[in-house]
mmCIF file of C-alpha atoms in Angstrom:
data_model
loop_
_atom_site.group_PDB
_atom_site.id
_atom_site.type_symbol
_atom_site.label_atom_id
_atom_site.label_comp_id
_atom_site.label_asym_id
_atom_site.label_seq_id
_atom_site.Cartn_x
_atom_site.Cartn_y
_atom_site.Cartn_z
ATOM 1 C CA UNK Y 84 -10.860 -147.376 87.126
ATOM 2 C CA UNK Y 85 -9.808 -148.895 90.625
ATOM 3 C CA UNK Y 86 -7.165 -150.486 91.085
ATOM 4 C CA UNK Y 87 -8.295 -152.870 93.046
ATOM 5 C CA UNK Y 88 -10.896 -155.525 92.031
ATOM 6 C CA UNK Y 89 -13.088 -157.219 94.021
ATOM 7 C CA UNK Y 90 -15.751 -160.159 92.713
ATOM 8 C CA UNK Y 91 -18.383 -160.225 92.743
ATOM 9 C CA UNK Y 92 -19.788 -156.766 92.997
ATOM 10 C CA UNK Y 93 -22.948 -158.680 93.949
ATOM 11 C CA UNK Y 94 -24.201 -161.598 96.296
ATOM 12 C CA UNK Y 95 -27.534 -162.536 97.399
ATOM 13 C CA UNK Y 96 -27.162 -166.159 99.586
ATOM 14 C CA UNK Y 97 -29.355 -168.078 101.783
ATOM 15 C CA UNK Y 98 -27.836 -168.630 105.912
ATOM 16 C CA UNK Y 99 -26.709 -172.422 104.913
ATOM 17 C CA UNK Y 100 -24.757 -171.380 101.916
ATOM 18 C CA UNK Y 101 -20.737 -171.217 101.638
ATOM 19 C CA UNK Y 102 -19.448 -168.900 99.546
ATOM 20 C CA UNK Y 103 -16.232 -166.430 98.821
ATOM 21 C CA UNK Y 104 -15.336 -163.102 98.269
ATOM 22 C CA UNK Y 105 -12.545 -162.203 96.097
ATOM 23 C CA UNK Y 106 -10.096 -159.392 96.434
ATOM 24 C CA UNK Y 107 -7.378 -158.503 94.101
ATOM 25 C CA UNK Y 108 -4.478 -155.859 93.734
ATOM 26 C CA UNK Y 109 -1.690 -155.519 91.222
ATOM 27 C CA UNK Y 110 0.055 -151.864 93.006
ATOM 28 C CA UNK Y 111 2.555 -154.160 95.241
ATOM 29 C CA UNK Y 112 1.115 -152.955 98.087
ATOM 30 C CA UNK Y 113 2.270 -154.963 101.307
ATOM 31 C CA UNK Y 114 -1.020 -154.526 103.810
ATOM 32 C CA UNK Y 115 -4.781 -155.789 102.505
ATOM 33 C CA UNK Y 116 -7.482 -155.068 104.474
ATOM 34 C CA UNK Y 117 -11.108 -156.128 104.898
ATOM 35 C CA UNK Y 118 -14.260 -154.066 105.810
ATOM 36 C CA UNK Y 119 -17.840 -153.834 106.619
ATOM 37 C CA UNK Y 120 -20.237 -151.084 105.331
ATOM 38 C CA UNK Y 121 -23.549 -150.856 106.757
ATOM 39 C CA UNK Y 122 -25.843 -147.781 105.196
ATOM 40 C CA UNK Y 123 -24.626 -144.059 106.121
ATOM 41 C CA UNK Y 124 -21.930 -145.403 108.489
ATOM 42 C CA UNK Y 125 -18.554 -145.441 108.004
ATOM 43 C CA UNK Y 126 -16.472 -148.313 106.909
ATOM 44 C CA UNK Y 127 -15.702 -150.881 109.974
ATOM 45 C CA UNK Y 128 -12.545 -152.688 109.610
ATOM 46 C CA UNK Y 129 -12.978 -156.255 110.342
ATOM 47 C CA UNK Y 130 -8.880 -157.898 109.067
ATOM 48 C CA UNK Y 131 -5.594 -156.709 108.022
ATOM 49 C CA UNK Y 132 -2.980 -158.396 106.287
ATOM 50 C CA UNK Y 133 0.318 -157.606 106.666
ATOM 51 C CA UNK Y 134 3.498 -159.469 104.464
ATOM 52 C CA UNK Y 135 0.358 -162.182 103.914
ATOM 53 C CA UNK Y 136 0.041 -162.512 107.513
ATOM 54 C CA UNK Y 137 -3.199 -161.713 109.174
ATOM 55 C CA UNK Y 138 -2.047 -158.891 112.249
ATOM 56 C CA UNK Y 139 -5.536 -157.602 113.139
ATOM 57 C CA UNK Y 140 -8.443 -159.253 113.623
ATOM 58 C CA UNK Y 141 -11.297 -156.988 114.799
ATOM 59 C CA UNK Y 142 -13.303 -159.693 116.831
ATOM 60 C CA UNK Y 143 -14.727 -160.786 114.049
ATOM 61 C CA UNK Y 144 -17.190 -163.474 114.137
ATOM 62 C CA UNK Y 145 -15.860 -166.918 112.717
ATOM 63 C CA UNK Y 146 -18.357 -167.847 110.519
ATOM 64 C CA UNK Y 147 -15.846 -165.133 108.449
ATOM 65 C CA UNK Y 148 -12.668 -166.317 107.681
ATOM 66 C CA UNK Y 149 -10.133 -164.361 105.595
ATOM 67 C CA UNK Y 150 -7.414 -165.801 103.160
ATOM 68 C CA UNK Y 151 -4.090 -163.965 101.757
ATOM 69 C CA UNK Y 152 -2.807 -166.902 99.417
ATOM 70 C CA UNK Y 153 -0.185 -164.595 98.530
ATOM 71 C CA UNK Y 154 0.949 -160.329 98.655
ATOM 72 C CA UNK Y 155 -1.560 -159.690 95.417
ATOM 73 C CA UNK Y 156 -4.730 -161.703 96.499
ATOM 74 C CA UNK Y 157 -7.337 -161.485 99.705
ATOM 75 C CA UNK Y 158 -10.219 -163.902 99.857
ATOM 76 C CA UNK Y 159 -13.185 -163.802 102.703
ATOM 77 C CA UNK Y 160 -14.639 -166.926 103.035
ATOM 78 C CA UNK Y 161 -18.606 -166.990 104.088
ATOM 79 C CA UNK Y 162 -20.605 -169.575 105.988
ATOM 80 C CA UNK Y 163 -23.813 -169.437 108.280
ATOM 81 C CA UNK Y 164 -24.427 -166.140 107.760
ATOM 82 C CA UNK Y 165 -26.487 -164.026 109.341
ATOM 83 C CA UNK Y 166 -29.599 -161.589 108.299
ATOM 84 C CA UNK Y 167 -27.560 -158.638 110.012
ATOM 85 C CA UNK Y 168 -24.590 -159.520 108.202
ATOM 86 C CA UNK Y 169 -26.261 -158.180 104.914
ATOM 87 C CA UNK Y 170 -23.924 -154.900 104.313
ATOM 88 C CA UNK Y 171 -21.250 -154.029 101.451
ATOM 89 C CA UNK Y 172 -17.778 -155.360 101.966
ATOM 90 C CA UNK Y 173 -14.762 -153.343 101.507
ATOM 91 C CA UNK Y 174 -11.411 -154.640 100.517
ATOM 92 C CA UNK Y 175 -8.419 -151.866 100.218
ATOM 93 C CA UNK Y 176 -4.606 -152.235 100.227
ATOM 94 C CA UNK Y 177 -1.907 -149.860 101.053
ATOM 95 C CA UNK Y 178 1.736 -149.552 101.245
ATOM 96 C CA UNK Y 179 2.824 -149.861 104.741
ATOM 97 C CA UNK Y 180 3.954 -146.608 106.877
ATOM 98 C CA UNK Y 181 0.523 -144.575 107.147
ATOM 99 C CA UNK Y 182 -0.050 -144.288 103.052
ATOM 100 C CA UNK Y 183 -3.457 -143.841 101.650
ATOM 101 C CA UNK Y 184 -5.707 -147.275 101.515
ATOM 102 C CA UNK Y 185 -7.026 -147.525 98.267
ATOM 103 C CA UNK Y 186 -10.206 -149.227 97.940
ATOM 104 C CA UNK Y 187 -12.003 -151.688 95.794
ATOM 105 C CA UNK Y 188 -15.650 -150.778 94.641
ATOM 106 C CA UNK Y 189 -17.168 -153.286 96.878
ATOM 107 C CA UNK Y 190 -19.334 -156.020 97.369
ATOM 108 C CA UNK Y 191 -22.957 -155.568 98.120
ATOM 109 C CA UNK Y 192 -24.014 -158.793 100.484
ATOM 110 C CA UNK Y 193 -27.256 -159.799 100.958
ATOM 111 C CA UNK Y 194 -28.163 -162.523 103.144
ATOM 112 C CA UNK Y 195 -31.960 -164.095 102.753
ATOM 113 C CA UNK D 169 -6.814 -143.952 120.576
ATOM 114 C CA UNK D 170 -7.380 -141.922 117.635
ATOM 115 C CA UNK D 171 -10.950 -140.466 116.714
ATOM 116 C CA UNK D 172 -12.501 -138.377 113.963
ATOM 117 C CA UNK D 173 -15.519 -135.921 114.221
ATOM 118 C CA UNK D 174 -17.799 -134.738 111.473
ATOM 119 C CA UNK D 175 -20.677 -132.953 112.946
ATOM 120 C CA UNK D 176 -22.321 -131.481 109.442
ATOM 121 C CA UNK D 177 -25.564 -131.717 109.035
ATOM 122 C CA UNK D 178 -26.106 -132.771 105.170
ATOM 123 C CA UNK D 179 -25.429 -130.275 102.480
ATOM 124 C CA UNK D 180 -27.151 -129.003 99.735
ATOM 125 C CA UNK D 181 -24.409 -127.226 97.411
ATOM 126 C CA UNK D 182 -24.551 -124.881 94.317
ATOM 127 C CA UNK D 183 -23.088 -126.271 91.463
ATOM 128 C CA UNK D 184 -19.828 -124.134 90.632
ATOM 129 C CA UNK D 185 -19.821 -122.938 93.796
ATOM 130 C CA UNK D 186 -16.947 -123.805 97.020
ATOM 131 C CA UNK D 187 -18.120 -126.160 99.473
ATOM 132 C CA UNK D 188 -15.434 -126.540 102.960
ATOM 133 C CA UNK D 189 -16.317 -130.081 104.834
ATOM 134 C CA UNK D 190 -15.427 -129.849 108.404
ATOM 135 C CA UNK D 191 -12.915 -132.414 109.958
ATOM 136 C CA UNK D 192 -11.594 -132.465 113.306
ATOM 137 C CA UNK D 193 -9.007 -135.033 114.925
ATOM 138 C CA UNK D 194 -7.875 -136.095 117.915
ATOM 139 C CA UNK D 195 -4.903 -138.530 118.883
ATOM 140 C CA UNK D 196 -1.648 -138.590 120.532
ATOM 141 C CA UNK D 197 0.827 -140.282 118.320
ATOM 142 C CA UNK D 198 2.894 -137.623 117.054
ATOM 143 C CA UNK D 199 3.247 -138.953 113.145
ATOM 144 C CA UNK D 200 -0.179 -139.298 111.583
ATOM 145 C CA UNK D 201 -1.299 -139.758 108.433
ATOM 146 C CA UNK D 202 -4.723 -137.370 107.386
ATOM 147 C CA UNK D 203 -7.255 -138.409 104.162
ATOM 148 C CA UNK D 204 -9.988 -137.642 102.489
ATOM 149 C CA UNK D 205 -12.084 -140.134 100.634
ATOM 150 C CA UNK D 206 -15.689 -139.838 98.731
ATOM 151 C CA UNK D 207 -18.360 -142.357 98.629
ATOM 152 C CA UNK D 208 -20.996 -141.972 95.910
ATOM 153 C CA UNK D 209 -23.846 -143.797 96.480
ATOM 154 C CA UNK D 210 -23.045 -146.319 93.774
ATOM 155 C CA UNK D 211 -20.979 -147.489 96.895
ATOM 156 C CA UNK D 212 -17.148 -147.546 95.791
ATOM 157 C CA UNK D 213 -14.870 -145.683 98.078
ATOM 158 C CA UNK D 214 -12.486 -142.735 96.520
ATOM 159 C CA UNK D 215 -9.087 -141.575 98.035
ATOM 160 C CA UNK D 216 -8.860 -138.178 97.301
ATOM 161 C CA UNK D 217 -6.556 -136.283 99.512
ATOM 162 C CA UNK D 218 -3.265 -136.949 101.891
ATOM 163 C CA UNK D 219 -2.049 -135.184 104.068
ATOM 164 C CA UNK D 220 0.864 -135.836 106.545
ATOM 165 C CA UNK D 221 1.162 -134.630 109.895
ATOM 166 C CA UNK D 222 4.475 -133.036 109.509
ATOM 167 C CA UNK D 223 3.900 -131.492 105.728
ATOM 168 C CA UNK D 224 4.945 -127.837 105.843
ATOM 169 C CA UNK D 225 2.017 -127.128 103.434
ATOM 170 C CA UNK D 226 -1.952 -127.739 102.884
ATOM 171 C CA UNK D 227 -2.224 -130.432 100.349
ATOM 172 C CA UNK D 228 -3.679 -130.031 97.131
ATOM 173 C CA UNK D 229 -5.280 -132.497 94.397
ATOM 174 C CA UNK D 230 -7.139 -130.312 91.280
ATOM 175 C CA UNK D 231 -10.336 -129.308 93.109
ATOM 176 C CA UNK D 232 -9.676 -130.228 96.497
ATOM 177 C CA UNK D 233 -7.647 -128.901 98.969
ATOM 178 C CA UNK D 234 -7.135 -129.444 102.927
ATOM 179 C CA UNK D 235 -6.748 -126.545 105.064
ATOM 180 C CA UNK D 236 -4.780 -128.495 107.627
ATOM 181 C CA UNK D 237 -4.471 -126.324 111.286
ATOM 182 C CA UNK D 238 -2.190 -128.782 113.566
ATOM 183 C CA UNK D 239 -2.681 -126.739 116.629
ATOM 184 C CA UNK D 240 -6.741 -127.019 115.652
ATOM 185 C CA UNK D 241 -6.439 -130.281 115.005
ATOM 186 C CA UNK D 242 -8.619 -129.556 111.935
ATOM 187 C CA UNK D 243 -8.302 -131.338 108.609
ATOM 188 C CA UNK D 244 -11.167 -129.338 106.257
ATOM 189 C CA UNK D 245 -11.237 -129.791 102.350
ATOM 190 C CA UNK D 246 -12.051 -127.346 100.302
ATOM 191 C CA UNK D 247 -13.813 -128.744 96.913
ATOM 192 C CA UNK D 248 -14.030 -125.696 94.378
ATOM 193 C CA UNK D 249 -16.024 -125.099 91.575
ATOM 194 C CA UNK D 250 -18.388 -127.885 92.782
ATOM 195 C CA UNK D 251 -20.062 -130.490 89.800
ATOM 196 C CA UNK D 252 -23.670 -132.661 89.701
ATOM 197 C CA UNK D 253 -20.983 -135.409 90.096
ATOM 198 C CA UNK D 254 -19.805 -134.526 93.501
ATOM 199 C CA UNK D 255 -22.442 -135.366 95.016
ATOM 200 C CA UNK D 256 -21.785 -138.115 97.442
ATOM 201 C CA UNK D 257 -20.804 -139.155 101.311
ATOM 202 C CA UNK D 258 -16.895 -137.524 102.454
ATOM 203 C CA UNK D 259 -15.021 -139.672 104.891
ATOM 204 C CA UNK D 260 -12.596 -137.969 106.647
ATOM 205 C CA UNK D 261 -10.177 -140.321 108.438
ATOM 206 C CA UNK D 262 -6.378 -140.655 109.721
ATOM 207 C CA UNK D 263 -4.129 -143.031 110.697
ATOM 208 C CA UNK D 264 -1.051 -143.033 112.901
ATOM 209 C CA UNK D 265 2.462 -143.717 111.260
ATOM 210 C CA UNK D 266 3.118 -147.497 111.673
ATOM 211 C CA UNK D 267 -0.388 -148.277 112.548
ATOM 212 C CA UNK D 268 -2.587 -150.287 109.681
ATOM 213 C CA UNK D 269 -5.917 -149.015 111.883
ATOM 214 C CA UNK D 270 -8.225 -146.195 109.608
ATOM 215 C CA UNK D 271 -9.709 -144.214 111.901
ATOM 216 C CA UNK D 272 -13.161 -142.463 110.189
ATOM 217 C CA UNK D 273 -15.610 -139.660 110.753
ATOM 218 C CA UNK D 274 -19.187 -140.567 110.580
ATOM 219 C CA UNK D 275 -18.972 -138.496 107.119
ATOM 220 C CA UNK D 276 -20.743 -135.519 105.678
ATOM 221 C CA UNK D 277 -23.318 -135.853 102.669
ATOM 222 C CA UNK D 278 -22.990 -133.585 100.187
ATOM 223 C CA UNK D 279 -25.680 -132.922 97.210
ATOM 224 C CA UNK D 280 -24.775 -130.821 94.922
ATOM 225 C CA UNK D 281 -27.725 -129.260 92.627
ATOM 226 C CA UNK D 282 -27.681 -127.140 89.646
#
């Protein structure tokens, strides 16, 4: 079983909806990540939180809004998404300093 | 900047045989980590093995071993005794020490056949 838990596993939403993806880890990791992955492609980094502060935003459109309420939780708020935003969204966590990132099972998002 | 190259086309492997997945990398950082991940069709990204740039010995984890050749900047994954459950996409990745960005290769598709 994965130690990083993502909910929901699947999400279908219209372009005018607002929804949130959730991620939780209890490994004491201080860095948490959001990735977007299209089929047959490697994951693309979206955001990094380090010690609960946003440290990297890879020029992601503002319709994606991350939030880190505490060291164990990471949210991704979605609003007014486009069909091209349909993808697998992966959350990951790690210790600082070059240690492996551990991923959740992902949320498969479909935008109608 | 870091770059990972995985160029092998999709591979078919006979069950119980070994398979080697190639990975070369490029970086100017003296200290870095190399990682292999497995992604089955269900989507989860599973961490397999880690090699630090200063590690003297090649990493091993069960049936997985990493053939690390620092001078050639290669970090090939060897899966011994392939099982049907090994069918998946395999990604090589690297991360410079102190940098939270993980650079991924394009991946290798492996299909294990009985």
